[in-house]
Coordinates of C-alpha atoms and ligand atoms in Angstrom, one line a residue:
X1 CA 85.7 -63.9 -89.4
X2 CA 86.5 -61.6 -85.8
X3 CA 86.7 -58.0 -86.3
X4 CA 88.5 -55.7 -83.0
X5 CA 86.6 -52.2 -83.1
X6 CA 88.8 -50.0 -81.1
X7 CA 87.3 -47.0 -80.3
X8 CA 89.3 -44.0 -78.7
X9 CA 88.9 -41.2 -76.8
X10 CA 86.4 -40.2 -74.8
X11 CA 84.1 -42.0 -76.6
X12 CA 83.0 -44.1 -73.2
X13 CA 80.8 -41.0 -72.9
X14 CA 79.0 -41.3 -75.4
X15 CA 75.3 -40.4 -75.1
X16 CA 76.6 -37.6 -72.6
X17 CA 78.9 -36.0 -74.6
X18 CA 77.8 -33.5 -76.9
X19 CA 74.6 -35.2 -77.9
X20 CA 74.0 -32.8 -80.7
X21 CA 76.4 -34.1 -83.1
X22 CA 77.2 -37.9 -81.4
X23 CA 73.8 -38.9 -80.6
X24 CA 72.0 -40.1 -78.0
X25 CA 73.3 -43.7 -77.8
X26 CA 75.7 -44.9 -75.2
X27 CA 79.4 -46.6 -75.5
X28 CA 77.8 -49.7 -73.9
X29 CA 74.6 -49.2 -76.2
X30 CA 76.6 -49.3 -79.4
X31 CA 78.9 -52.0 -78.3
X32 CA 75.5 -54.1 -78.3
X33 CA 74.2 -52.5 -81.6
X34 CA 77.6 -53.9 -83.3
X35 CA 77.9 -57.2 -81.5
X36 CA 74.5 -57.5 -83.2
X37 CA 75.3 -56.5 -86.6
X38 CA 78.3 -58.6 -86.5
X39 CA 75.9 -61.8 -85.9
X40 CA 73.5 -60.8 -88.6
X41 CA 76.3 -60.5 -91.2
X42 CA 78.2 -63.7 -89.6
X43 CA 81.0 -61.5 -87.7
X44 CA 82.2 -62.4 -84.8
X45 CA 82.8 -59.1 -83.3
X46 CA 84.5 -57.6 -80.4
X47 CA 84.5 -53.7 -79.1
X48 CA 87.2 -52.4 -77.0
X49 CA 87.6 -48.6 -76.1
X50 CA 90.5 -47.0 -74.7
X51 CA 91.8 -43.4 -73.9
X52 CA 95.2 -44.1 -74.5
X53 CA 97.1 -44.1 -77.3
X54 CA 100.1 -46.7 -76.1
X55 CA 96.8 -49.2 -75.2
X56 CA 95.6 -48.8 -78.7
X57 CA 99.0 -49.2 -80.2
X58 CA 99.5 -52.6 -78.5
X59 CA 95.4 -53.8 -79.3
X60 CA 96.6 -53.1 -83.0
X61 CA 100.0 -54.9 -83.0
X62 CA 98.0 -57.8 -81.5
X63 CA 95.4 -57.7 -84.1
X64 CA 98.2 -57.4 -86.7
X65 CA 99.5 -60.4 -85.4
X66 CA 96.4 -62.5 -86.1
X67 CA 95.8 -60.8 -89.1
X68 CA 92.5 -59.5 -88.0
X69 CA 90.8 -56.7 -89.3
X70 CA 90.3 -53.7 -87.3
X71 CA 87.3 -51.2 -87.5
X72 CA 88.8 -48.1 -85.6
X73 CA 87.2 -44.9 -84.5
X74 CA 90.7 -43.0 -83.3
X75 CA 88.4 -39.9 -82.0
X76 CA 90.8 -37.2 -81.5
X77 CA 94.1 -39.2 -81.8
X78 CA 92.7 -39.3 -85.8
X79 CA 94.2 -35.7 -86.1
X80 CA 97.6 -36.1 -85.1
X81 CA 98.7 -39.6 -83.8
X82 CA 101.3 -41.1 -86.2
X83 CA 102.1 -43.9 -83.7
X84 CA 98.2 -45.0 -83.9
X85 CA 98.5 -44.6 -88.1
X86 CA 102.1 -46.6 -88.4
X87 CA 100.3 -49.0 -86.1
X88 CA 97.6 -49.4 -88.6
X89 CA 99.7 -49.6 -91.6
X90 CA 101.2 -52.7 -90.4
X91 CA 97.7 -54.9 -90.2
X92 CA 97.6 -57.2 -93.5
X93 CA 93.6 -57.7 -92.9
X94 CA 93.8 -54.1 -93.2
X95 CA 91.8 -51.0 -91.1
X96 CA 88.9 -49.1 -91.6
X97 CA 88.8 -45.9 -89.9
X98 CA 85.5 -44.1 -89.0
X99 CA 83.6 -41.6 -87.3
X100 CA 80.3 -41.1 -86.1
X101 CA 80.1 -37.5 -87.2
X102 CA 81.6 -35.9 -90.3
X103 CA 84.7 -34.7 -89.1
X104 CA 84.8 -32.4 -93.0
X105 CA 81.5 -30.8 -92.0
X106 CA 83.6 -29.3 -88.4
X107 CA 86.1 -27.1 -87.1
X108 CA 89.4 -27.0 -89.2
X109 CA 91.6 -29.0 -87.2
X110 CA 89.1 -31.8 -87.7
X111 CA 89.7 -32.0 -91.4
X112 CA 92.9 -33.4 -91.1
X113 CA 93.3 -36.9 -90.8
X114 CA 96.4 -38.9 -90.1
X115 CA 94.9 -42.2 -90.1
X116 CA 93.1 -42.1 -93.3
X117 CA 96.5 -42.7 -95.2
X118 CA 97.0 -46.3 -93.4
X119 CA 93.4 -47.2 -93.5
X120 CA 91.7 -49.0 -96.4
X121 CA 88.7 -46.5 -96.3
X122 CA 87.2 -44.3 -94.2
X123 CA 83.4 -44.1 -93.6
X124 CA 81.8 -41.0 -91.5
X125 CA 79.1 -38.9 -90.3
X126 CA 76.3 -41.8 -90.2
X127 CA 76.1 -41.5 -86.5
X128 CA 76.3 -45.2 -85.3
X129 CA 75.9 -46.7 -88.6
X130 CA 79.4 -45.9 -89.7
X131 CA 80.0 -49.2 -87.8
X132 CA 77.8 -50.9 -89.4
X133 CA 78.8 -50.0 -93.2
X134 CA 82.5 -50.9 -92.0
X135 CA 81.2 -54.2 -91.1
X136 CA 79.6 -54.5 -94.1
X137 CA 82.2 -53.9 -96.3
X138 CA 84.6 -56.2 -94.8
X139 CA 81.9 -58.9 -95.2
X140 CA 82.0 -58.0 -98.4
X141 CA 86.0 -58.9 -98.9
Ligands
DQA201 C1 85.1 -38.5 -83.9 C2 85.5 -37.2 -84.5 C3 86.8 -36.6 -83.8 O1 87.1 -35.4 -84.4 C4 86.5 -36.4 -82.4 O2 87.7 -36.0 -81.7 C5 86.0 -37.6 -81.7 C6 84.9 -38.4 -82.4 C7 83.8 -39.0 -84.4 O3 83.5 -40.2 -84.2 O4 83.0 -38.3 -85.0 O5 86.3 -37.9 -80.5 O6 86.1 -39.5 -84.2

């Protein structure tokens, strides 16, 4: 099985970027951590990250294509981008939306997401491990 992660916005700066609630670990440092979660639960795995949303509209058509399941981490494009959430409706593997912080536990306009609807589940606010328990749960499909 080969699972796209797409993450979004300003997440390249990870490990810069408010450290207090993302965590210490960079966007090239997690791309590793899932690449090797994917081989321990037999995933092949690949990690893109963009800061636009028409870029993440085509990676999911193309995914959508191959009917391959996403893992998507739409940053701040999760509170209002309906072109990413039709996008992700269209994916038969189906999408699993998640966040490394818990987006309910933040400001108000964080508690609102439009992705959620078009995703198969949502997991957040285990830090780097919400990529992992996505994984895992589309092994477990
Ligand atoms: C985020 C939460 C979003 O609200 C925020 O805009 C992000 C990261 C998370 O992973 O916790 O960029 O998606």
């Amino acid at each position: 099985m080969k699972v796209l992660i797409i993450n979004g916005p300003n997440l390249s700066r990870l490990g810069t970027r408010e450290p207090e609630i993302y965590g210490s670990m960079t966007h090239p440092q997690l791309v590793e951590k899932c690449i090797s979660w994917g081989n321990e639960l037999g995933i092949e795995v690949e990690v893109r990250q963009s800061d636009a949303e028409a870029q993440i509209v085509s990676w999911l058509e193309e995914a959508s294509a191959t009917s391959m399941p996403v893992v998507i981490n739409p940053a701040a494009f999760t509170h209002y981008s309906y072109p990413i959430a039709e996008a992700c409706k269209k994916n038969p593997a189906g999408v699993i939306e998640v966040h490394i912080s818990n987006p309910h536990a933040r400001e108000e306009f964080r508690t609102k997401s439009v992705i959620s609807p078009a995703a198969k589940g949502t997991i957040a606010g285990f830090g780097a491990d919400s990529y992992k328990l996505a994984l895992i749960s589309l092994k477990g499909n």
